[in-house]
XYZ file of C-alpha atoms in Angstrom:
435
model
C 107.971 155.922 104.600
C 106.742 158.057 107.421
C 107.531 156.641 111.085
C 103.799 155.373 111.781
C 103.780 153.267 108.517
C 107.243 152.091 109.300
C 106.357 150.976 112.827
C 103.274 149.049 111.261
C 105.371 147.494 108.469
C 107.871 146.092 111.075
C 105.035 145.019 113.378
C 103.308 143.222 110.393
C 106.553 141.508 109.300
C 107.162 140.054 112.660
C 103.629 138.765 112.910
C 104.187 136.565 109.978
C 107.133 135.124 112.030
C 104.688 134.868 114.864
C 102.007 132.795 112.640
C 104.323 130.572 110.367
C 106.533 129.484 113.442
C 103.602 127.424 114.408
C 104.511 125.003 111.687
C 108.122 124.933 112.854
C 107.107 124.075 116.418
C 104.077 121.833 115.963
C 104.887 120.289 112.698
C 108.601 120.166 112.232
C 109.881 119.913 115.998
C 107.114 118.636 118.108
C 103.893 116.895 117.478
C 104.152 115.501 114.072
C 107.673 113.858 114.845
C 106.293 112.012 117.426
C 103.030 111.287 115.667
C 105.087 110.132 112.689
C 107.067 107.530 114.916
C 104.463 106.416 117.101
C 101.373 106.393 114.600
C 101.996 106.997 111.075
C 105.394 104.849 111.281
C 104.096 102.625 113.853
C 104.479 99.687 111.504
C 108.170 100.184 110.981
C 111.154 99.583 113.378
C 111.918 102.618 115.721
C 115.193 103.560 113.859
C 113.902 102.957 110.394
C 110.973 105.526 111.447
C 113.584 107.960 112.577
C 115.598 107.488 109.509
C 112.675 107.937 107.056
C 111.764 111.030 108.914
C 115.360 112.366 108.223
C 115.028 111.336 104.558
C 111.560 112.982 104.248
C 113.054 116.307 105.545
C 116.037 116.107 103.129
C 113.978 115.871 100.169
C 111.465 118.637 101.034
C 114.439 120.956 101.498
C 116.017 119.776 98.351
C 112.947 120.757 96.217
C 112.968 124.304 98.006
C 116.639 124.685 97.464
C 116.401 123.852 93.541
C 113.621 126.437 93.132
C 114.590 128.926 95.418
C 117.074 131.309 93.577
C 115.064 131.082 90.036
C 111.776 132.014 91.865
C 113.610 134.829 93.826
C 115.164 136.158 90.743
C 111.736 136.239 88.932
C 110.244 138.046 91.908
C 112.842 140.663 91.811
C 112.510 141.263 88.320
C 108.609 141.604 88.444
C 108.386 143.086 91.618
C 106.109 140.860 93.050
C 107.801 139.298 96.145
C 104.312 139.596 98.091
C 102.468 137.559 95.373
C 104.996 134.600 95.532
C 104.805 134.870 99.450
C 101.115 134.337 98.979
C 101.283 131.307 96.664
C 103.661 129.471 99.107
C 101.580 130.502 102.201
C 98.656 128.950 100.319
C 100.708 125.591 99.529
C 102.041 125.263 103.092
C 98.617 125.869 104.709
C 96.828 123.526 102.553
C 99.190 120.717 102.974
C 99.355 121.166 106.648
C 95.421 120.842 107.112
C 95.330 117.808 105.086
C 97.510 115.951 107.871
C 94.471 115.561 109.587
C 93.723 112.678 107.392
C 97.020 110.733 108.366
C 96.203 107.642 110.548
C 97.853 104.505 111.880
C 100.634 103.192 109.274
C 100.230 106.127 106.808
C 103.793 107.071 107.053
C 104.066 107.529 103.145
C 101.006 109.917 103.199
C 102.595 111.819 106.345
C 105.845 112.247 104.249
C 104.389 113.486 101.159
C 102.160 116.014 102.832
C 105.101 117.208 105.100
C 107.165 117.722 101.822
C 104.456 120.014 100.522
C 103.824 121.700 103.724
C 107.762 122.412 104.265
C 108.007 123.608 100.771
C 105.313 126.122 101.389
C 106.838 127.131 104.746
C 110.489 127.300 103.472
C 109.570 128.759 100.205
C 107.729 131.580 101.839
C 110.466 132.422 103.929
C 112.432 133.296 100.866
C 110.205 136.169 100.051
C 109.478 137.120 103.743
C 113.210 137.473 104.371
C 113.576 139.422 101.081
C 111.403 141.992 102.609
C 113.609 142.670 105.617
C 116.251 145.017 104.235
C 113.148 147.164 102.605
C 111.591 147.676 106.016
C 114.831 147.968 108.112
C 117.654 150.298 107.792
C 121.386 149.007 108.075
C 121.868 150.245 111.678
C 118.798 148.517 113.011
C 118.539 145.263 110.771
C 119.956 142.986 113.391
C 117.242 144.257 116.008
C 114.410 143.961 113.628
C 115.519 140.522 112.419
C 115.781 139.470 115.989
C 112.576 140.838 116.975
C 110.905 138.663 114.176
C 112.606 135.649 115.607
C 111.487 136.509 119.214
C 107.716 137.050 118.046
C 107.999 133.697 116.015
C 109.044 131.852 119.347
C 106.264 133.382 121.359
C 103.574 132.863 118.795
C 104.653 129.380 117.818
C 105.062 128.545 121.623
C 101.572 129.849 122.305
C 99.978 127.531 119.824
C 101.928 124.471 120.857
C 100.812 125.151 124.497
C 97.292 125.100 123.404
C 97.949 121.951 121.142
C 99.737 120.378 124.401
C 96.420 120.793 126.242
C 94.508 119.436 123.670
C 96.689 116.276 123.335
C 97.128 115.703 127.193
C 93.527 116.359 128.200
C 91.446 115.811 124.991
C 90.664 112.054 125.935
C 89.791 113.066 129.600
C 87.435 115.628 128.489
C 85.971 113.508 125.664
C 86.116 109.867 126.592
C 86.064 107.208 123.941
C 87.427 109.562 121.228
C 89.883 108.377 118.558
C 93.259 108.642 120.193
C 94.803 110.303 117.377
C 91.969 112.693 116.992
C 93.490 115.653 119.081
C 96.910 115.320 117.347
C 95.313 115.471 113.967
C 93.157 118.657 115.162
C 96.583 120.280 116.399
C 97.647 120.069 112.537
C 94.622 121.975 111.506
C 95.083 124.509 114.401
C 98.299 125.178 112.561
C 96.881 125.838 109.349
C 94.552 128.268 110.528
C 97.092 130.049 112.878
C 99.596 130.292 110.215
C 96.695 131.672 107.558
C 95.216 134.209 109.873
C 98.441 135.762 111.342
C 99.864 135.932 107.722
C 97.168 138.646 106.686
C 98.976 141.631 108.405
C 102.098 141.395 106.060
C 100.103 141.614 103.068
C 98.082 144.642 104.277
C 100.749 147.011 105.876
C 104.084 145.935 104.100
C 104.467 147.528 100.632
C 105.868 145.931 97.775
C 109.392 147.076 97.326
C 110.125 149.177 94.230
C 111.118 147.157 91.324
C 114.445 147.886 90.348
C 116.020 146.486 87.003
C 118.756 146.890 84.613
C 118.416 149.175 81.543
C 117.054 147.289 78.744
C 115.153 144.601 80.740
C 111.728 146.241 81.030
C 110.083 144.201 78.260
C 112.067 140.833 78.463
C 110.662 137.357 79.563
C 110.719 137.048 83.335
C 112.052 133.462 83.263
C 114.732 134.482 80.664
C 115.787 137.238 82.721
C 115.962 135.217 86.038
C 118.200 132.670 84.364
C 120.227 135.638 82.880
C 120.574 137.064 86.230
C 121.484 133.900 87.885
C 124.226 133.511 85.203
C 125.563 136.677 85.743
C 125.758 136.544 89.488
C 127.593 133.298 89.224
C 130.090 135.230 86.567
C 130.525 138.061 88.950
C 130.729 135.753 91.978
C 134.387 137.053 92.635
C 132.508 140.470 93.226
C 130.451 139.191 95.810
C 133.325 137.264 97.740
C 132.511 138.067 101.222
C 128.620 137.498 100.665
C 129.344 133.881 99.244
C 132.131 133.136 101.907
C 129.576 133.907 104.566
C 126.920 131.643 102.779
C 129.395 128.794 102.879
C 130.183 129.271 106.376
C 126.269 129.637 107.116
C 125.817 126.138 105.105
C 128.293 124.432 107.417
C 127.120 125.532 110.692
C 123.664 125.673 109.713
C 123.828 121.906 109.058
C 124.306 121.129 112.954
C 121.669 123.758 113.915
C 119.183 122.576 111.519
C 119.686 118.844 112.369
C 119.456 119.460 115.952
C 116.026 121.431 115.671
C 114.656 118.774 113.355
C 115.848 115.484 114.881
C 115.953 116.340 118.700
C 112.409 115.223 119.506
C 112.518 112.079 117.336
C 116.019 111.208 118.779
C 114.765 111.712 122.238
C 111.754 109.177 121.579
C 114.169 106.879 120.283
C 116.520 106.899 123.398
C 113.478 106.580 125.661
C 112.474 110.001 126.657
C 108.743 110.218 127.428
C 106.660 112.317 125.335
C 105.504 114.783 128.073
C 109.262 115.663 128.646
C 109.756 115.918 124.691
C 107.063 118.215 124.150
C 107.299 120.047 127.500
C 110.892 120.846 126.785
C 110.269 121.928 123.160
C 107.604 124.303 124.708
C 109.915 125.695 127.377
C 112.422 126.536 124.405
C 109.847 128.580 122.684
C 109.606 130.950 125.334
C 112.997 131.056 126.792
C 114.459 131.505 123.205
C 112.326 134.719 122.676
C 114.186 137.033 125.127
C 117.613 135.445 124.335
C 117.050 136.184 120.257
C 116.220 139.888 121.526
C 119.403 139.712 123.750
C 121.647 138.625 120.661
C 120.237 141.312 118.756
C 121.588 143.898 121.489
C 124.748 141.885 121.966
C 125.482 142.331 118.043
C 125.175 146.047 118.458
C 127.689 146.127 121.242
C 130.438 143.375 119.932
C 129.429 142.806 116.311
C 127.525 140.393 114.402
C 130.318 137.997 113.638
C 131.413 137.744 117.258
C 127.971 137.144 118.416
C 127.434 134.426 115.852
C 130.765 132.763 117.056
C 129.451 132.706 120.473
C 126.188 130.733 119.349
C 128.221 128.244 117.136
C 130.566 127.436 120.240
C 127.666 126.793 122.625
C 125.868 124.434 119.843
C 129.104 122.560 119.820
C 128.959 121.797 123.341
C 125.451 120.726 123.093
C 126.149 118.400 120.349
C 128.710 116.664 122.450
C 126.504 116.382 125.483
C 123.659 115.160 123.334
C 125.863 111.912 123.010
C 125.672 111.242 126.858
C 121.833 112.340 127.277
C 119.992 109.437 128.978
C 117.399 110.775 131.424
C 114.517 113.469 131.315
C 116.449 116.253 133.160
C 119.296 115.978 130.420
C 116.666 116.701 127.594
C 115.589 119.655 129.793
C 118.963 120.912 130.336
C 120.080 120.725 126.672
C 116.905 122.170 125.570
C 117.393 125.391 127.689
C 120.945 125.532 126.264
C 119.613 125.429 122.589
C 117.169 128.114 123.695
C 119.861 130.395 124.694
C 121.464 130.477 120.907
C 118.720 129.200 118.395
C 117.028 132.540 117.750
C 120.152 134.407 117.781
C 122.103 132.378 115.469
C 119.321 132.484 112.995
C 118.413 135.921 113.017
C 121.986 137.434 113.068
C 122.600 135.084 110.106
C 119.658 136.453 108.424
C 120.417 140.086 108.979
C 124.050 139.751 108.250
C 123.284 138.406 104.702
C 120.882 141.212 104.433
C 123.669 143.706 104.876
C 125.847 142.396 102.446
C 123.163 141.612 99.508
C 122.194 144.246 96.877
C 118.565 145.564 97.928
C 117.486 145.248 94.151
C 118.367 141.516 94.247
C 116.968 140.725 97.723
C 114.643 137.957 96.711
C 117.475 136.482 94.628
C 120.045 136.506 97.220
C 117.572 135.202 99.767
C 116.924 132.554 97.311
C 120.497 131.620 97.572
C 120.393 131.742 101.223
C 117.590 129.486 101.120
C 119.705 127.045 98.802
C 122.701 127.174 101.488
C 120.152 126.931 104.345
C 117.992 123.975 102.865
C 121.139 122.130 101.626
C 122.109 122.423 105.172
C 118.840 120.732 105.965
C 119.554 117.991 103.259
C 123.040 117.101 104.559
C 122.603 117.222 108.140
C 119.411 115.134 108.510
C 120.457 112.705 105.801
C 124.069 112.227 107.656
C 121.879 111.782 110.897
C 119.643 109.069 108.966
C 122.924 107.156 107.557
C 124.732 106.886 110.856
C 121.636 105.888 112.565
C 120.750 103.216 109.769
C 124.510 101.902 110.170
C 124.960 101.994 113.911
C 121.438 100.798 114.827
C 120.966 103.729 117.032
C 121.540 107.796 116.887
C 124.041 108.648 119.568
C 126.957 108.957 117.113
C 124.766 110.828 114.922
C 124.466 113.680 117.231
C 128.216 114.101 117.757
C 129.012 114.046 114.217
C 127.486 117.410 113.922
C 130.619 119.115 115.661
C 132.231 118.839 112.361
C 130.039 121.060 110.899
C 130.230 123.757 113.563
C 134.162 123.743 113.751
C 134.243 124.149 109.948
C 131.686 127.084 110.047
C 133.818 128.834 112.493
C 136.853 128.774 110.213
C 135.044 129.939 107.027
C 133.451 132.568 108.997
C 136.745 134.019 109.973
C 137.469 134.731 106.200
C 134.106 137.187 105.904
C 134.969 140.944 105.693
C 131.572 142.378 106.561
C 132.415 146.059 105.677
C 133.830 145.166 102.194
C 130.739 143.014 101.561
C 128.313 145.981 102.310
C 130.418 148.269 99.986
C 129.973 145.760 97.304
C 126.135 145.597 97.433
C 125.852 149.386 97.523
C 128.033 149.586 94.333
C 125.517 147.194 92.761
C 122.464 149.003 93.662
C 123.858 152.162 92.048
C 123.688 150.395 88.685
C 120.133 149.637 88.873
C 116.916 151.992 87.797
C 113.665 152.341 89.520
C 110.756 151.145 87.637
C 107.149 152.169 88.710
């Protein structure tokens, strides 16, 4: 690939983060959680609405986790990662647009559509992430991954700002409209934004070469995918560092994912106003972008693992401080703290696994990455919901996340990155390229 095409490929790859991050900001973190609590779930008790939102996010994550490795292995074998990406983009965009029809008391419909929307969002990331090792060299993968997250924060934040203007001034500009209309139009805007900015990746990023084992050419893709998964599990000892990292990631991502998905609805429960909740989330988007780039540079100086350690420690402090949150400025302060580490922790986790996986099995292993990521999105919100239900409020739920961060650091110390990279390179040498 010549330098000009490579730059276009990297730009197009990061633009997908720009586009789909609107789902993460408006749907996952900001407008929909508040809308779910105040409109769709308005017929439920406040803590029950919070708990059902947690259970909804858990179920959607479980479905993606079960399908990710199988579909990833099929995409590797068939050499059609971009086609799978397109299918999940279509699913997510459609479900997101249909949220327009959710009105007062429709919490079940909101849950169902969110489940399909999150399946599309999370499933697409398996194939999006799987393209990363193919467009970035080993010495630049941290920086490219961080740039993707930075673009995502800016893109998602820009549409969120537009959405906030719609919600705050919609009734002033158009007196007498349905009070829920502007929020529902925000959901449609996310679908359009996601779709439009997904187009560059399909145009400028090439499908990676199909690399298979000898004798697999004419076999059934589903049969091969299960055989590959079985072989991977049998040889798991050969990928010791990769899977140790996945366990570490599972642990600390439990805390990170829960803070991201539950922060807004937790703030609403304890009485933080909607303007503060959404304003803080908007601030996080733009503050997180330069810090994501900064963590990429930091990783180049002190190493990826050490940089991840720093982010986890800061998250632990945030979880403890969340217990004492009571007034709006607390939410702003903790939001800023989250912004300093959110992008860096995610970007470096993505690039670290990209270094230790065989390129010939990138979708399969990012499928496994998705399993650990989504199970972390199951356990965290589920625990949050259980503690909230048992205690009648959610303050102890936020503190409980510290256990995940401490355990994640302990397991991460067992990962030998250089040994993991050599294992991946040995695996790739055993594959043959098929045109």
